[in-house]
mmCIF file of C-alpha atoms in Angstrom:
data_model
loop_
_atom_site.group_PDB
_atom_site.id
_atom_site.type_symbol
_atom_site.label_atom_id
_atom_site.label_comp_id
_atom_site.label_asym_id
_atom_site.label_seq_id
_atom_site.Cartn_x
_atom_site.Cartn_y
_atom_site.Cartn_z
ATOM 1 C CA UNK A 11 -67.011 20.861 57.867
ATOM 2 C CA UNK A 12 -68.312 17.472 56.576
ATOM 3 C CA UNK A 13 -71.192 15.450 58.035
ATOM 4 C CA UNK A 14 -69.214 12.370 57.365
ATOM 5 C CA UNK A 15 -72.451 11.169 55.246
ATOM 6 C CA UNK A 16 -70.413 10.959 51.678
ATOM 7 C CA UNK A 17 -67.754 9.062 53.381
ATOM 8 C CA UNK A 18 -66.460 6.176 50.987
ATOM 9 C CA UNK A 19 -69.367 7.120 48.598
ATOM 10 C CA UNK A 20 -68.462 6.312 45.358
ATOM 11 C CA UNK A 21 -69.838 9.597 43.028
ATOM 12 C CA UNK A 22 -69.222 9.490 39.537
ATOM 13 C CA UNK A 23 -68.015 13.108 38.379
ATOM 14 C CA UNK A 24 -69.103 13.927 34.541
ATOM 15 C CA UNK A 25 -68.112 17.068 34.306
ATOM 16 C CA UNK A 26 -65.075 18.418 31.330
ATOM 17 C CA UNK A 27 -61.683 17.193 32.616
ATOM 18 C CA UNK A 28 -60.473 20.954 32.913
ATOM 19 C CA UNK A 29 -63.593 22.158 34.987
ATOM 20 C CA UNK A 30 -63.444 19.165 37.032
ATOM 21 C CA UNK A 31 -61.356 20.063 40.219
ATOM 22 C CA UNK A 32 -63.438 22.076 42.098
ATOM 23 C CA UNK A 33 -65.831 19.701 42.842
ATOM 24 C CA UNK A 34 -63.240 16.307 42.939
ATOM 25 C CA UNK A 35 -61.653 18.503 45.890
ATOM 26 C CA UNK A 36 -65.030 19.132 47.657
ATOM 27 C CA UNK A 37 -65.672 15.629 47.217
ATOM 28 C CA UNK A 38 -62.452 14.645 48.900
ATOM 29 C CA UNK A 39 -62.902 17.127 51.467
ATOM 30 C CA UNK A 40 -66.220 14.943 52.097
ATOM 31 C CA UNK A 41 -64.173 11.748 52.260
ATOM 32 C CA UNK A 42 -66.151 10.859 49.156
ATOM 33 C CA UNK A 43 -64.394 8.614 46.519
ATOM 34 C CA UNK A 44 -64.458 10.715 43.127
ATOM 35 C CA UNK A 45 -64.595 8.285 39.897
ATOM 36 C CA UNK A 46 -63.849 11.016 37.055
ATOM 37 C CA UNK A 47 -65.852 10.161 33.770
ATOM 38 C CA UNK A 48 -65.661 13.079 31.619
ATOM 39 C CA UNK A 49 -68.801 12.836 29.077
ATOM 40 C CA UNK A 50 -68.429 15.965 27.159
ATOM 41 C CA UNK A 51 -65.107 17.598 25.592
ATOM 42 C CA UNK A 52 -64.396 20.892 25.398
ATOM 43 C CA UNK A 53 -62.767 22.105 22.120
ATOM 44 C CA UNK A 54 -61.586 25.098 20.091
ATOM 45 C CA UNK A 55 -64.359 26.111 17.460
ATOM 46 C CA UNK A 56 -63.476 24.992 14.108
ATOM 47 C CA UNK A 57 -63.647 28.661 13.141
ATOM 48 C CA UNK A 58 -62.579 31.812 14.870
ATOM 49 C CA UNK A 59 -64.799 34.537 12.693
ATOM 50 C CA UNK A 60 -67.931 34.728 14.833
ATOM 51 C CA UNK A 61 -65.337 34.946 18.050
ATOM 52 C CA UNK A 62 -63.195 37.217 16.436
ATOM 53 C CA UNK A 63 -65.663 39.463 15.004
ATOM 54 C CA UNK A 64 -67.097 40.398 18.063
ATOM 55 C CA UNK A 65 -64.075 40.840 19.811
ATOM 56 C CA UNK A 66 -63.001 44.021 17.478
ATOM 57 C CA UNK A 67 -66.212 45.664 18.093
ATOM 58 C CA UNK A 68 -66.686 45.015 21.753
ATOM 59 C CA UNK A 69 -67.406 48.941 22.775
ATOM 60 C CA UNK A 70 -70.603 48.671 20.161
ATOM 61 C CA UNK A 71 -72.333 46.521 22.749
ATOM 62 C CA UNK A 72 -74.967 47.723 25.559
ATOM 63 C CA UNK A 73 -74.155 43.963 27.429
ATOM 64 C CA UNK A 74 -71.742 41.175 26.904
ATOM 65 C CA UNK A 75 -73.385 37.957 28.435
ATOM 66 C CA UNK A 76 -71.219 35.185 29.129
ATOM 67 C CA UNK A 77 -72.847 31.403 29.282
ATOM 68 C CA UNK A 78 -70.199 29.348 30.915
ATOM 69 C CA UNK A 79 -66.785 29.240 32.163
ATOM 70 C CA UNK A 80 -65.693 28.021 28.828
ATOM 71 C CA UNK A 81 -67.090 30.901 27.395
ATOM 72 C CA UNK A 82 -65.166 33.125 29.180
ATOM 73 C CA UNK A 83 -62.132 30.869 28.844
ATOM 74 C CA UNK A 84 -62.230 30.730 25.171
ATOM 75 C CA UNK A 85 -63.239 34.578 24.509
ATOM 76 C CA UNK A 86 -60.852 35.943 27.133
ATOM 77 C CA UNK A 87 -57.798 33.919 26.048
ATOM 78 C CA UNK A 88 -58.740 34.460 21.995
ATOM 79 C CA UNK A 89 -58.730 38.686 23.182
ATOM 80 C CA UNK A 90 -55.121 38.570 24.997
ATOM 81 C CA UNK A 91 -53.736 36.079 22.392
ATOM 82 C CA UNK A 92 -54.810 39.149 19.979
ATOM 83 C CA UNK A 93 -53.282 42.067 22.073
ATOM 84 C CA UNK A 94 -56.842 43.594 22.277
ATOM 85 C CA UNK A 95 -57.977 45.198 25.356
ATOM 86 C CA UNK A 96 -61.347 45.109 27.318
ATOM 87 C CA UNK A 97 -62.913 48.281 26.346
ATOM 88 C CA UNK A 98 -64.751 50.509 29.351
ATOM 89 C CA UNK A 99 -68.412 50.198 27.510
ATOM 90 C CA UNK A 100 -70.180 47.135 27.738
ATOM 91 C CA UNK A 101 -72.095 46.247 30.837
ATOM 92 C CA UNK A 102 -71.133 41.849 31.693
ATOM 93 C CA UNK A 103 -73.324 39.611 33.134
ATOM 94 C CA UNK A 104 -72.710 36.206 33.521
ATOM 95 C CA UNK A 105 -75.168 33.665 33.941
ATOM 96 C CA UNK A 106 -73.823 31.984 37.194
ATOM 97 C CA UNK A 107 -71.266 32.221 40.008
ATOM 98 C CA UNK A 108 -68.586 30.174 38.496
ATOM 99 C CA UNK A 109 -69.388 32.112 35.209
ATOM 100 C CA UNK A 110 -68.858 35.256 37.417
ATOM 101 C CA UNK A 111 -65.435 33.537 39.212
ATOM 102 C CA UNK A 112 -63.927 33.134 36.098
ATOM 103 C CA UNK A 113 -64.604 36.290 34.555
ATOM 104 C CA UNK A 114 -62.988 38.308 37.700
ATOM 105 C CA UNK A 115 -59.747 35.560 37.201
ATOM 106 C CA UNK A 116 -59.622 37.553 33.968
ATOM 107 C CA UNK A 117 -59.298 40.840 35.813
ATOM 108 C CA UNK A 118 -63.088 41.971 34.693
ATOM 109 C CA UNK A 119 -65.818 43.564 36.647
ATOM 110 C CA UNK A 120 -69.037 41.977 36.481
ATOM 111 C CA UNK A 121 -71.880 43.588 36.636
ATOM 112 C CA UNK A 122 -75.193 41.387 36.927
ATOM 113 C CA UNK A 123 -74.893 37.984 38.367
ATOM 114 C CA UNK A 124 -78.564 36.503 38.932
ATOM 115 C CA UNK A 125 -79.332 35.255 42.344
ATOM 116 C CA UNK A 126 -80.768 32.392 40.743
ATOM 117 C CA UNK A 127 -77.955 30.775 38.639
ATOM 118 C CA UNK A 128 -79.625 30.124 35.844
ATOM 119 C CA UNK A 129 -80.577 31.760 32.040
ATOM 120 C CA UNK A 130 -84.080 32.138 33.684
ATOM 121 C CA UNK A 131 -82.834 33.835 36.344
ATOM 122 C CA UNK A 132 -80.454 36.135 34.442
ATOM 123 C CA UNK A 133 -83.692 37.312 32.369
ATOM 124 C CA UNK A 134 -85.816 37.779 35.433
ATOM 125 C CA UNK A 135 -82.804 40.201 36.418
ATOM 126 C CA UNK A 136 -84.202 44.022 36.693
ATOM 127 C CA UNK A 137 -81.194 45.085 34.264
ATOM 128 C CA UNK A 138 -82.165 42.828 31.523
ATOM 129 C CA UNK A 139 -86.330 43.769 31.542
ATOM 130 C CA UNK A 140 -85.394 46.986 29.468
ATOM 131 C CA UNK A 141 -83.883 45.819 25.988
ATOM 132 C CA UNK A 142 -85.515 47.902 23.449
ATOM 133 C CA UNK A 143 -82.338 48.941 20.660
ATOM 134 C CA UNK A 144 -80.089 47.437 23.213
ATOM 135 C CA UNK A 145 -77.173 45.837 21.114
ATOM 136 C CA UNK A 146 -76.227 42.660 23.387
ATOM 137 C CA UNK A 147 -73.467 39.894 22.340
ATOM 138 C CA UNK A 148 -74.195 36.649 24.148
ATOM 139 C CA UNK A 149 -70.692 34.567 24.482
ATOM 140 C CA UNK A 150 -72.342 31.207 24.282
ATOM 141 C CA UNK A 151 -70.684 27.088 23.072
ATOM 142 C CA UNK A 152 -72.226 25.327 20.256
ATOM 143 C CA UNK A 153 -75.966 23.477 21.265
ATOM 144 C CA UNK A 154 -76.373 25.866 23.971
ATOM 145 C CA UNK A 155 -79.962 26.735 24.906
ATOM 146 C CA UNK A 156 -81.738 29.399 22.895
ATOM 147 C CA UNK A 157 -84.024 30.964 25.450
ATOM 148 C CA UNK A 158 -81.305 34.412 26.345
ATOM 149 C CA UNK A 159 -81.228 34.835 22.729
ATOM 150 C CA UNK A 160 -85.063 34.750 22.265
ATOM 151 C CA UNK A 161 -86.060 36.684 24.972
ATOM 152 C CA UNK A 162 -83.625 39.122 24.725
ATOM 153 C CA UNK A 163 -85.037 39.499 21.012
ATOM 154 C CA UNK A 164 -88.479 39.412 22.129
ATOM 155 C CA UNK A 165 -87.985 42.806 24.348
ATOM 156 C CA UNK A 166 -86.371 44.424 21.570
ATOM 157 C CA UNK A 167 -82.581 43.695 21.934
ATOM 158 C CA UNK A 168 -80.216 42.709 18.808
ATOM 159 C CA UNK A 169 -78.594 39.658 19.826
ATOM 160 C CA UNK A 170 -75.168 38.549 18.360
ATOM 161 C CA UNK A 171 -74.891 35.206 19.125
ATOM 162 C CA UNK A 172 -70.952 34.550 19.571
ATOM 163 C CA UNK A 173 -69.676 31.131 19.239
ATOM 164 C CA UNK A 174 -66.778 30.521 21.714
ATOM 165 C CA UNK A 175 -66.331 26.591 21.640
ATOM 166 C CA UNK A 176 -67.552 23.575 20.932
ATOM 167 C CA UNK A 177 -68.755 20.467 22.632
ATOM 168 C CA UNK A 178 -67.513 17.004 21.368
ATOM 169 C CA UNK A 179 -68.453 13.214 22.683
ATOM 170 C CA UNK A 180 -65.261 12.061 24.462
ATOM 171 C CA UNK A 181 -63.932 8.366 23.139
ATOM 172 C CA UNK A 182 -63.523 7.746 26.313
ATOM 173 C CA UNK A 183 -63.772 3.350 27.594
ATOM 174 C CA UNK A 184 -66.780 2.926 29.821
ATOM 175 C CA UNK A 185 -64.988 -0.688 30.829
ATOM 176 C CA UNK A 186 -63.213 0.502 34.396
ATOM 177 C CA UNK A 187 -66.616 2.419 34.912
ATOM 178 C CA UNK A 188 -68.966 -0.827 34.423
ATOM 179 C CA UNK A 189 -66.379 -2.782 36.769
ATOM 180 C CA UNK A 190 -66.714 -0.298 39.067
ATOM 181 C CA UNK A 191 -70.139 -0.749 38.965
ATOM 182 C CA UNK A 192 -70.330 -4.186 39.033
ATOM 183 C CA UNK A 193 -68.247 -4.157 42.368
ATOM 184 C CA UNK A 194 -70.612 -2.149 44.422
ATOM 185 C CA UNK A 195 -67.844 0.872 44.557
ATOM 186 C CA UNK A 196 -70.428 3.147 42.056
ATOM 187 C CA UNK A 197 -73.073 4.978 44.211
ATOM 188 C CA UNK A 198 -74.339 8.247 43.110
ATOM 189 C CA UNK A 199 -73.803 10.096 39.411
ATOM 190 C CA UNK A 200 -73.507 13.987 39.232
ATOM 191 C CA UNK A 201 -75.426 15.199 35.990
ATOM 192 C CA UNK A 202 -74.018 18.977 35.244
ATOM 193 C CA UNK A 203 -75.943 19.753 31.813
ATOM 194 C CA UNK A 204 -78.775 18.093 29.616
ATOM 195 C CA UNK A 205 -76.043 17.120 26.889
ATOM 196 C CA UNK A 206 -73.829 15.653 29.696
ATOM 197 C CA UNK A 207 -76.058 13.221 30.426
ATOM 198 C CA UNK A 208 -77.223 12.720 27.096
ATOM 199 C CA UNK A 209 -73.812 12.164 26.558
ATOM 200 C CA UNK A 210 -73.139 9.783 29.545
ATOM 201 C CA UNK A 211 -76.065 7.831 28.569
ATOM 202 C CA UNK A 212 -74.877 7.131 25.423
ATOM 203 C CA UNK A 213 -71.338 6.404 26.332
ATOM 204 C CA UNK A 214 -72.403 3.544 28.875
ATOM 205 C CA UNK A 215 -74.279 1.484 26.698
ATOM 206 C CA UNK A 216 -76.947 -1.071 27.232
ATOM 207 C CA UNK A 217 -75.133 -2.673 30.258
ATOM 208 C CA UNK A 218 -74.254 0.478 32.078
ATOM 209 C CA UNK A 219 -78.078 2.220 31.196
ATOM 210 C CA UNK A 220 -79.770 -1.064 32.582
ATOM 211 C CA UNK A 221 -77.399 -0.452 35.946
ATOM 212 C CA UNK A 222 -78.527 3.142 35.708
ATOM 213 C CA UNK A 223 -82.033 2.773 36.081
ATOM 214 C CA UNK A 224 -81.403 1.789 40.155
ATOM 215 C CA UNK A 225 -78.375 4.251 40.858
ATOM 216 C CA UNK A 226 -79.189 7.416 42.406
ATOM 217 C CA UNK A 227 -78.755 10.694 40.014
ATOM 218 C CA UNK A 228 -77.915 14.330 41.368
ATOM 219 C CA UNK A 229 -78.854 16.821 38.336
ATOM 220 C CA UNK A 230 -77.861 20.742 38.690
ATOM 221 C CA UNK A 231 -81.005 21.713 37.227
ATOM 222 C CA UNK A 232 -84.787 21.310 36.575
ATOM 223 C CA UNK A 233 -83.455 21.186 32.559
ATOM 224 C CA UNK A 234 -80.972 18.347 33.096
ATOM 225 C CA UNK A 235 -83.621 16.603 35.053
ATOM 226 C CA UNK A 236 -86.220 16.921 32.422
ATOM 227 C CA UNK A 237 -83.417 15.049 30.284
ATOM 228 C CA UNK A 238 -82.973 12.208 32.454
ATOM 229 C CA UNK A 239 -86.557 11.529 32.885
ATOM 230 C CA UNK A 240 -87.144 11.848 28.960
ATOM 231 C CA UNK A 241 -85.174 8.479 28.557
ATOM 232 C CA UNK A 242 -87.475 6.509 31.223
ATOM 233 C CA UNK A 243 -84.932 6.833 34.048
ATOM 234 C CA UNK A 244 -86.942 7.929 37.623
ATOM 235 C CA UNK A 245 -86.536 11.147 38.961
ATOM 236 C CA UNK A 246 -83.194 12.313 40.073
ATOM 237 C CA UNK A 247 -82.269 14.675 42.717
ATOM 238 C CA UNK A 248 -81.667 18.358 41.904
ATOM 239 C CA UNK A 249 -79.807 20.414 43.201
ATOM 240 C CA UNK A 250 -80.983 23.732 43.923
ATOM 241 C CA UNK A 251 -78.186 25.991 42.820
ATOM 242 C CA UNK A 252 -76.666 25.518 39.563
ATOM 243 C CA UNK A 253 -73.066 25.341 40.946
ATOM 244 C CA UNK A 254 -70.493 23.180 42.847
ATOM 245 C CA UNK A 255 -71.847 23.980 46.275
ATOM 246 C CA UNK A 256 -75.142 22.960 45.290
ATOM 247 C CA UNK A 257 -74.046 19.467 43.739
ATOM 248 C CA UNK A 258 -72.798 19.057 47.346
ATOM 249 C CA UNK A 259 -76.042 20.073 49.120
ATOM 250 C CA UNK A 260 -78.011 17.731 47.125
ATOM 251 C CA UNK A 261 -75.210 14.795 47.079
ATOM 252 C CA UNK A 262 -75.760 15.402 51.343
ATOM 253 C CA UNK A 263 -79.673 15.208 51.256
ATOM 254 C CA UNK A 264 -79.202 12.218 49.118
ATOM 255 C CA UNK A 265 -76.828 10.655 51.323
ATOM 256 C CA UNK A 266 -78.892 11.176 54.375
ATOM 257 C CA UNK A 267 -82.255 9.795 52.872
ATOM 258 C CA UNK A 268 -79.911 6.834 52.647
ATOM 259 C CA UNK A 269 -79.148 6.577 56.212
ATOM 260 C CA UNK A 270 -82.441 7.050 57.448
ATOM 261 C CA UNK A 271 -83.922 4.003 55.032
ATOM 262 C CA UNK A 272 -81.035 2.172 56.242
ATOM 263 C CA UNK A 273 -82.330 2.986 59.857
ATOM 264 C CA UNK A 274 -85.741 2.527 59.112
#
C-alpha cells in the first residue's frame, strides 16, 4: 500500500519505452505523476552472426548468462523466429530479477539468480567461483560492462561474448521536458544505467543540465552513481536493489527526507 509520500510527485522515468511499464504503473499506484523521457533506444544489432552463431551451438556451453531483459528479448525471439529449441545442457543465470522474470516468460528455468542484483553479485555467486575449461556464452547489448567477461576469463572460463542488441541515443525533443521543468511539475529523475544518464545528460542540454544540478536524482546503482557524480552533479540517491522495487524504495526515502525538511 502507498505512504501517500510520492503523491503528485512529478518523477521523470528514463528508462527504454518498451521496459518502461512496470515502473510507470508502480508510480501510479503511488499517486506519483510519471513524465516518460526515454534516453536510450533499444535496437536490433546491425548484424545477426555473433547472435546466431551461438544460438546453433547452445548445448557446447557449461553457462548461458543473460545481462538484461533485452538480452533475453532479443536472443529468445532470434531462437523461435529460427525454429531452434532450448537444448537441456547449459546451466542460465541471469544477472537480476527482471533478467530472471523475463527469462521464465520464455518458458526457461533459471538456475542462478544473485541475491545481489548486480554483475558483482552474480560473480560472488558460489556456482560461478569454479570456471576452469568452463565454456560460458554471456548474452550481453553493445557498451555493456566488461567485468563478467574478465573475471570469468580470469578463473579460467572461455567467454563468448554474444551481441544481442544495440543501444542508440533517442532524437527525442527535450522542449515539453524543460517546460515541465520550468513549471515546478519536475521533481525527482530515475537514473537506470550509467549510459542512461549519460544519455539524458546529453539530451537536455545546457538549460536542462544547469536545472539538474538542484533536482533530486534516484540511481539503481553505485555504477550509475559514479556517472552522475563524474559530470559535477552532487550525489544522488541509490537505490539498493538494482530493480523496479528498489527505484521505489529509494524514490520513498527521498520523498520522506523531503517532508521532514519541510517540517523542520
Amino acid at each position: 500500500m502507498s505512504s501517500g509520500l510520492l503523491q503528485n510527485k512529478g518523477v521523470v522515468v528514463t528508462r527504454p519505452r518498451e521496459q518502461a511499464g512496470d515502473l510507470v504503473e508502480a508510480l501510479k499506484a503511488a499517486a506519483a505523476r510519471p513524465i516518460l523521457f526515454p534516453a536510450v533506444q533499444i535496437e536490433a544489432p546491425e548484424n545477426w552472426q555473433s547472435l546466431d552463431d551461438a544460438l546453433h551451438q547452445l548445448d557446447t556451453f557449461d553457462w548461458v548468462i543473460f545481462t538484461s531483459r533485452n538480452a533475453v528479448a532479443f536472443a529468445l525471439s532470434r531462437l523461435q523466429s529460427r525454429n531452434l529449441i532450448w537444448p537441456q545442457g547449459p546451466r542460465v543465470a541471469a544477472v537480476g530479477r527482471e533478467t530472471a522474470k523475463a527469462l521464465r516468460e520464455f518458458g526457461l528455468q533459471v538456475d542462478l539468480v544473485p541475491k545481489k542484483f548486480s554483475s558483482e553479485g552474480l560473480l560472488n555467486s558460489a556456482e560461478l567461483a569454479e570456471m576452469q575449461d568452463r565454456h560460458v556464452a554471456l548474452f550481453v547489448g553493445d557498451q555493456g560492462r566488461e567485468l563478467l567477461e574478465k573475471v570469468l576469463g580470469e578463473r579460467g572460463a572461455q567467454v563468448d561474448k554474444v551481441l544481442c542488441y544495440r543501444r542508440t541515443l533517442p532524437g527525442a525533443n527535450p522542449t515539453p521536458l524543460l517546460h515541465a521543468w520550468a513549471r515546478g511539475e519536475l521533481h525527482v529523475v530515475t537514473l537506470t544505467s550509467p549510459e542512461i544518464f549519460n544519455n539524458f545528460y546529453q539530451m537536455i542540454g545546457g538549460l536542462g543540465q544547469r536545472w539538474l544540478k538542484n533536482t533530486p536524482l534516484i540511481a539503481i546503482s553505485p555504477l550509475t552513481a559514479e556517472a552522475i557524480t563524474a559530470v559535477g552533479l552532487p550525489e544522488p540517491w541509490v537505490a539498493e536493489e538494482a530493480s523496479t522495487e528498489g527505484i521505489m524504495a529509494a524514490l520513498e526515502v527521498w520523498a520522506k527526507s523531503q517532508e521532514q525538511a519541510a517540517n523542520v
